[in-house]
Short mmCIF file of C-alpha atoms (C1' of nucleotides) in Angstrom, two decimals:
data_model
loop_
_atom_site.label_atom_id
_atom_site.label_comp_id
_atom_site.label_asym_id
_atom_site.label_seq_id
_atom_site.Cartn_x
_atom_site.Cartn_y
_atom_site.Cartn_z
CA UNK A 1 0.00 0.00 0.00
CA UNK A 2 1.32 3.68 -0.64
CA UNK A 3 1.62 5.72 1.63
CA UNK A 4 -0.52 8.32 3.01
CA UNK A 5 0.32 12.56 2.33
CA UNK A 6 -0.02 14.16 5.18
CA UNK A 7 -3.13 15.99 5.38
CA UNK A 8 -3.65 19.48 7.33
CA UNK A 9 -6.59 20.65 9.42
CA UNK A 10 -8.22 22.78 6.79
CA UNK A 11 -7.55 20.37 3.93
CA UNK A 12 -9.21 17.71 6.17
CA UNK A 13 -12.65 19.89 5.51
CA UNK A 14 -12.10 19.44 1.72
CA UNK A 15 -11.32 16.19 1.50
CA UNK A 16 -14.46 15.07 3.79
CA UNK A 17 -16.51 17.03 1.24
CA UNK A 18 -14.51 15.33 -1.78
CA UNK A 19 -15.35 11.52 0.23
CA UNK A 20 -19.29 11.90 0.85
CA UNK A 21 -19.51 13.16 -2.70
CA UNK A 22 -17.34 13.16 -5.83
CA UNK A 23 -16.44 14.62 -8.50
CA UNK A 24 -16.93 17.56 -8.07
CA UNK A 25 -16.06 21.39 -9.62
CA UNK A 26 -13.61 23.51 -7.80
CA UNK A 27 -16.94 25.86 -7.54
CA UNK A 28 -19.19 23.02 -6.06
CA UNK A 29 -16.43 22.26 -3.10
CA UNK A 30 -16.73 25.74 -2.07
CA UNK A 31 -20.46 25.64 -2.31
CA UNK A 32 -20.51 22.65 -0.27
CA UNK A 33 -18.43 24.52 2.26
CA UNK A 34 -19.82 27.62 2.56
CA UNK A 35 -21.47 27.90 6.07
CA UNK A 36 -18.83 25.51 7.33
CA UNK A 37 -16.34 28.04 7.31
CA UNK A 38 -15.76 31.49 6.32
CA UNK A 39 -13.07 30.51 3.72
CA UNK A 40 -12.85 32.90 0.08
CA UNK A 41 -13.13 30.56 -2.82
CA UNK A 42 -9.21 31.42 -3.70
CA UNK A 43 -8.07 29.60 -0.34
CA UNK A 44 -10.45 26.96 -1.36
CA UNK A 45 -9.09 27.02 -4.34
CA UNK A 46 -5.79 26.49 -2.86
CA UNK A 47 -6.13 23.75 -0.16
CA UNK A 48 -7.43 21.57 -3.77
CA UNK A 49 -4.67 22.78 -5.06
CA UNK A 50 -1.98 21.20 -2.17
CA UNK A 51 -3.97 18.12 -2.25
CA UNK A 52 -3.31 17.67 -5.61
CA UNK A 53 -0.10 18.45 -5.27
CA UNK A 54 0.58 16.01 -2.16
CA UNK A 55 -1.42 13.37 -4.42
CA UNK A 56 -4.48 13.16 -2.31
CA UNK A 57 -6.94 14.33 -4.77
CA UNK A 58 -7.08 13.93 -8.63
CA UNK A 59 -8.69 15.63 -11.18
CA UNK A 60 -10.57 14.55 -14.36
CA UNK A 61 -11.32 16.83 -17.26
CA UNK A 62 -15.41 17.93 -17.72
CA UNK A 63 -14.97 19.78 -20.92
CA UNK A 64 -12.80 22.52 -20.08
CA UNK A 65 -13.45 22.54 -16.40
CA UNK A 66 -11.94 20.18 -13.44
CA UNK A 67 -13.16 17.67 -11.56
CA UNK A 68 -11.69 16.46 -8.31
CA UNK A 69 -11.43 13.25 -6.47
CA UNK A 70 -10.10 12.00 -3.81
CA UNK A 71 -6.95 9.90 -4.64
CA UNK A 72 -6.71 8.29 -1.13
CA UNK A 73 -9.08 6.49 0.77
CA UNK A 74 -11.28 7.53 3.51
CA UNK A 75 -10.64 4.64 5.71
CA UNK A 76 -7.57 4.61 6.00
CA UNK A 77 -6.24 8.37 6.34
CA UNK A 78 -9.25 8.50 9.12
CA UNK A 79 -6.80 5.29 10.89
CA UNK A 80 -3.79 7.35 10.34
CA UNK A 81 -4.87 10.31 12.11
CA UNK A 82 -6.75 7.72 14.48
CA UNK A 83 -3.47 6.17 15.26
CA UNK A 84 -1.33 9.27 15.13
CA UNK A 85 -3.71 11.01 17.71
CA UNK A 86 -3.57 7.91 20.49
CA UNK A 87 0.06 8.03 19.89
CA UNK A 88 0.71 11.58 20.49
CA UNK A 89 -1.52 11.93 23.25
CA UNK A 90 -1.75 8.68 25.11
CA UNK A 91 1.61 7.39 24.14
CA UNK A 92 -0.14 3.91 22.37
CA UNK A 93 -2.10 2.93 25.36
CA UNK A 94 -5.85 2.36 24.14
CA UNK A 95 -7.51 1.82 27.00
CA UNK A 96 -7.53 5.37 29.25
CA UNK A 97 -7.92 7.02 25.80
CA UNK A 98 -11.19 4.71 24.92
CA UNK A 99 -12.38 5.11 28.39
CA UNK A 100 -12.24 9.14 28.10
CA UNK A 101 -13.79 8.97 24.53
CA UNK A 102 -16.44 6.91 25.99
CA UNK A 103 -17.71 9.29 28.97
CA UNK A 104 -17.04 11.84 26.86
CA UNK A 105 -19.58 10.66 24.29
CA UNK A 106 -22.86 11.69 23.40
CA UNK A 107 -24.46 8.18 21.99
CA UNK A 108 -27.79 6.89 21.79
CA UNK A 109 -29.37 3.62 23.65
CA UNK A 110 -28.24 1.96 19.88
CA UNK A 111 -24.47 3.15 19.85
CA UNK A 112 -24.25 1.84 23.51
CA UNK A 113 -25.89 -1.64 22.54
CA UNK A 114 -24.06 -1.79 19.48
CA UNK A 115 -20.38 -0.73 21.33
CA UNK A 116 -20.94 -3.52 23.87
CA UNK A 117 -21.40 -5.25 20.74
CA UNK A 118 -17.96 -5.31 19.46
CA UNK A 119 -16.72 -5.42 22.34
CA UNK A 120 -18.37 -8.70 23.05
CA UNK A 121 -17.01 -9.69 19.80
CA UNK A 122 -13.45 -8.46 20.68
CA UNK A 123 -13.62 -10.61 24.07
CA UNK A 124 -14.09 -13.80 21.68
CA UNK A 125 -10.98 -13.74 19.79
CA UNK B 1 -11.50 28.05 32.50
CA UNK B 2 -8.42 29.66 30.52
CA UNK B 3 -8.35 28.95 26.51
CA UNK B 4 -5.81 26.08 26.16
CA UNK B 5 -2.08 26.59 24.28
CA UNK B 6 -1.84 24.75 20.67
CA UNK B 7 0.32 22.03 21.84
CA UNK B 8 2.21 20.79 18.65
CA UNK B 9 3.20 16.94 17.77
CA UNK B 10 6.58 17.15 18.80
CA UNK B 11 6.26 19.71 22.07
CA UNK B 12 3.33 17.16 23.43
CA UNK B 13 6.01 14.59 23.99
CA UNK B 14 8.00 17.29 26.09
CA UNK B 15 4.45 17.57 27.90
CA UNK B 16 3.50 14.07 28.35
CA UNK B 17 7.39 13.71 30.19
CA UNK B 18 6.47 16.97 32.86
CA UNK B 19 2.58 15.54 33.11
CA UNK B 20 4.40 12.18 34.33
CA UNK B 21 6.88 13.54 36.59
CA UNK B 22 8.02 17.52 37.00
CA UNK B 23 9.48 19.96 38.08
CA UNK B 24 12.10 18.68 36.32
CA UNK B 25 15.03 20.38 34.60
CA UNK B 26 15.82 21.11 31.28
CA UNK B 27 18.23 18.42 31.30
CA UNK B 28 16.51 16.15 33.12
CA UNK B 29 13.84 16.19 30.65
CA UNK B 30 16.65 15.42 27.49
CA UNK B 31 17.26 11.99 29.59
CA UNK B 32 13.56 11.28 29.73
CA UNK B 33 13.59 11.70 25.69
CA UNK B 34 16.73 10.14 24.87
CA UNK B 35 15.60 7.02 23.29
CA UNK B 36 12.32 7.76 22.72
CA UNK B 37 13.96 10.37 20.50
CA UNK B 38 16.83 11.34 18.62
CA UNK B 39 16.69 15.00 18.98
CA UNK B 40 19.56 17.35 19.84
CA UNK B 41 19.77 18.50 23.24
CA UNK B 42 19.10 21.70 21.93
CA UNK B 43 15.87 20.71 20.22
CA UNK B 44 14.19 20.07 23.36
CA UNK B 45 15.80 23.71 24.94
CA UNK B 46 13.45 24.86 22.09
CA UNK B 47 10.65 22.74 22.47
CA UNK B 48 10.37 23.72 26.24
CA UNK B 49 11.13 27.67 25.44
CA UNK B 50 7.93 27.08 22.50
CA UNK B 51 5.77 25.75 25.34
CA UNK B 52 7.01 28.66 28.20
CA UNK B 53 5.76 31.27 25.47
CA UNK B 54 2.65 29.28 24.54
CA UNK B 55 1.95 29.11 28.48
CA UNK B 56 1.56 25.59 28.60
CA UNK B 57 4.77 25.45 30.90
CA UNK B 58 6.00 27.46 33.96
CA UNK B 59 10.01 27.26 35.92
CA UNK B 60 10.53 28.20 39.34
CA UNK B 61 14.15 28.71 40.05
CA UNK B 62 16.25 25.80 41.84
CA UNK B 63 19.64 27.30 42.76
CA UNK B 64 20.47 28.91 39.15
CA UNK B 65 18.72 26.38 37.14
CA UNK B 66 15.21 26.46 36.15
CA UNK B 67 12.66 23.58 36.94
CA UNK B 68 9.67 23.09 34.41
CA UNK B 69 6.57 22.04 35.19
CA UNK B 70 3.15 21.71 33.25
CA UNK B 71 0.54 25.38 33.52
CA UNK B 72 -1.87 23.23 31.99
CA UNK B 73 -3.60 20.25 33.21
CA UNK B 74 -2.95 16.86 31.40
CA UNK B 75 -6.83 16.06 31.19
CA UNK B 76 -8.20 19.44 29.15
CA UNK B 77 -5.48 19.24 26.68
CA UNK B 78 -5.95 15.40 25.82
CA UNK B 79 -9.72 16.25 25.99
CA UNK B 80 -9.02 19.58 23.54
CA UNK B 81 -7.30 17.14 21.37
CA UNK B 82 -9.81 14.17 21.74
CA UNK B 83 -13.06 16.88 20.73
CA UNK B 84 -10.49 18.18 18.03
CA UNK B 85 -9.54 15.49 16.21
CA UNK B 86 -13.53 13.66 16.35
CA UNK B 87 -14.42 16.79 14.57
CA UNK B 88 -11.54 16.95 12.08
CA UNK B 89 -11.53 13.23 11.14
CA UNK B 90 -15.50 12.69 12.05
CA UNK B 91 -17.40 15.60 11.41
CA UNK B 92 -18.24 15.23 15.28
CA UNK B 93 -20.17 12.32 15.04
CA UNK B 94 -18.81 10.00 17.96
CA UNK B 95 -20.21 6.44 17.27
CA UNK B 96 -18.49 5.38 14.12
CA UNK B 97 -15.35 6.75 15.35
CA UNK B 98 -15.58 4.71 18.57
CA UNK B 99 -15.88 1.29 16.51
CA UNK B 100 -13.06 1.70 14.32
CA UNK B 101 -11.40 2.79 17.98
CA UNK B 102 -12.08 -0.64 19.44
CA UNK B 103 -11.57 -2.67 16.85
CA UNK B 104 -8.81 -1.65 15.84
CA UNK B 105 -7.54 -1.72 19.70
CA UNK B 106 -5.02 -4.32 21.20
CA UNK B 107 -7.14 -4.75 24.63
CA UNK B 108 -6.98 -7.17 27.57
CA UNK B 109 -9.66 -8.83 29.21
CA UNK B 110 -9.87 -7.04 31.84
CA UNK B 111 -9.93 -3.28 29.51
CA UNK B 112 -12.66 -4.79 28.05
CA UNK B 113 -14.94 -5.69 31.02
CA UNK B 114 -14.18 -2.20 31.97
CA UNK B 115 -15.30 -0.48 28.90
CA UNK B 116 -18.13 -2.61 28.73
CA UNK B 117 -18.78 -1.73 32.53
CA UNK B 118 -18.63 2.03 31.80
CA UNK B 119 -21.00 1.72 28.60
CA UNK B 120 -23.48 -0.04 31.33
CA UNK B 121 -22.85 3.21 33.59
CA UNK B 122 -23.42 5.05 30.34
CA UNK B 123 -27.03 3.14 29.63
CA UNK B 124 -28.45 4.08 33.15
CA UNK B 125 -27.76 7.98 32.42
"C1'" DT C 1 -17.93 42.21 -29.84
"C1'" DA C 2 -16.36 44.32 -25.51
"C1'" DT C 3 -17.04 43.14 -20.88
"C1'" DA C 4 -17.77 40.64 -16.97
"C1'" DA C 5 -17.60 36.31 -14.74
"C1'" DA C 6 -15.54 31.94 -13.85
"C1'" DG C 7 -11.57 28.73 -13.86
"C1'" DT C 8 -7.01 27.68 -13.33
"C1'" DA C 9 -2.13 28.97 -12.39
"C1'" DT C 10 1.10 31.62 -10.14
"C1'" DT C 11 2.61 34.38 -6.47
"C1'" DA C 12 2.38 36.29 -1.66
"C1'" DC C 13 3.21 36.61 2.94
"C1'" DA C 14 2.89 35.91 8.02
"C1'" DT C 15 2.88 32.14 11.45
"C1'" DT C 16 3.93 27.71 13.17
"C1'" DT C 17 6.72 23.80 13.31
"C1'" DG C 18 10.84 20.92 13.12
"C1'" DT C 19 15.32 20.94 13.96
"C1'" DA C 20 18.95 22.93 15.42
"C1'" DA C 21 23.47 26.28 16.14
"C1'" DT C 22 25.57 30.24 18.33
"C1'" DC C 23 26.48 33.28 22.10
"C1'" DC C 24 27.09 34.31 26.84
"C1'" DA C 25 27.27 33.39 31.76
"C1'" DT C 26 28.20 30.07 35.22
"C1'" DT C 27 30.10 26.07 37.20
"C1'" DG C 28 32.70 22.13 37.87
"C1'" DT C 29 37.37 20.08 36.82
"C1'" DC C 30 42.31 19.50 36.37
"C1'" DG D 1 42.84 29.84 37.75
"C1'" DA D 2 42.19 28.24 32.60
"C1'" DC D 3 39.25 25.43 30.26
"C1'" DA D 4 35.54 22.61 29.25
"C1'" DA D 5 30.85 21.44 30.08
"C1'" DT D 6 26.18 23.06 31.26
"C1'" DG D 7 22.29 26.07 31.19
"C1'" DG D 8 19.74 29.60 29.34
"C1'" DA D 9 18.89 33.30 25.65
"C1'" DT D 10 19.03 34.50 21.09
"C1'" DT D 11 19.18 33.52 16.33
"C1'" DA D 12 18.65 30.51 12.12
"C1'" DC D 13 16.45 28.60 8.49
"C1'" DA D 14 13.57 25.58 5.58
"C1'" DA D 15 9.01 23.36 5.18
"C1'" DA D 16 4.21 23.36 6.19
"C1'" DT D 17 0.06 25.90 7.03
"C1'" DG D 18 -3.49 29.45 6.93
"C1'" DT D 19 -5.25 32.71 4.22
"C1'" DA D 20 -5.43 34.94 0.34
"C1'" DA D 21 -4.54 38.21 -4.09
"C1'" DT D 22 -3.06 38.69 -8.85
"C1'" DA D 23 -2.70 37.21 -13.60
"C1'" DC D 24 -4.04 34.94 -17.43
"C1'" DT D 25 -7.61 32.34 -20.11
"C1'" DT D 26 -11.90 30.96 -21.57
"C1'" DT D 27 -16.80 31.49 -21.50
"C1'" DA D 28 -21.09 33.58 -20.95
"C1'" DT D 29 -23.54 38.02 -21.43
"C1'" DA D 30 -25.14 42.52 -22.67
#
DNA sequence: TATAAAGTATTACATTTGTAATCCATTGTC
DNA sequence: GACAATGGATTACAAATGTAATACTTTATA
């Protein structure tokens, strides 16, 4: 597998826009996030630009315009950060860090059921 | 409360050493890196002058050296971190981002019964 | 058809971050 | 006491990031 560009905090905005929906026009990006932030279209313009350049996105001709689309997959730069973010902050161990999340957590009677879920599935391995 | 200091990748391991054990001197905290590391001396001099200016540390004099230890507490920056990265990577939606959590975890038995006992604590809310 | 709008490309510029080195004062060592 | 090591302050410098503006090109519009 190739590995993953590093993607920044704003760029992480375009990109989630880019994975629920795709391909889309420079124009339609900033459409999509405008109430999100408070962003002009040129710096827009210019995160798609860096994730081009850092080979997360690609672009397809529509006549003359571009279309964009994500080059990486969602799943997997969402477990890179995941992973980066226990490591920085909890040094590797899971468990505190889970714990916190947890409490922290606003989730319905279903996420709880469906947590212990896994979990029950985790214990069987 | 006080607006937390942007605590960058490399300055939160200088944290993480002063949450476990401070005041501690600049030296003192090279030794706790070395190996973890391989940063200069002088890299961490920075790191912990970074984090003085950002607020996130404080000295007290001992003799003629200085003695560092954390101005923040441990549990508001992880949890700073923890809200910032589930709204980066998640769009703030906890649930799915708590099942890729645990399964991708490496968990005991015993972490498990306790997660499972604080989702119980969670149901009776 | 001249003009404005929209797209893309190029350039800008301050701040933050990573990763130190240098300079100066002090302190411990031979 | 001269010299090296240590500690702190100041300076360095490139890459990444946030946040655009400008320039050029094509297209739609009056």
């Amino acid at each position: 597998m190739k590995k993953l560009p590093r993607i920044s905090e704003s760029e992480w905005l375009v990109m989630r826009v880019l994975w629920s929906k795709s391909a889309l026009t420079a124009n339609e990006v900033v459409k999509e996030l405008t109430g999100q932030t408070k962003w002009k279209p040129k710096t827009i313009k210019t995160l798609i630009t860096r994730l081009l350049q850092k080979g997360a996105l690609r672009f397809k001709k529509d006549g003359k315009k571009y279309r964009y689309y994500p080059a990486v997959i969602e799943s997997e730069c969402v477990g890179a950060q995941r992973r980066s973010f226990v490591r920085r902050v909890y040094g590797g161990t899971m468990k505190p860090m889970l714990a916190a999340f947890i409490e922290d957590a606003d989730l319905s009677q279903e996420d709880i059921t469906e947590l212990k879920k896994i979990l029950e599935q985790k214990e069987r391995e």
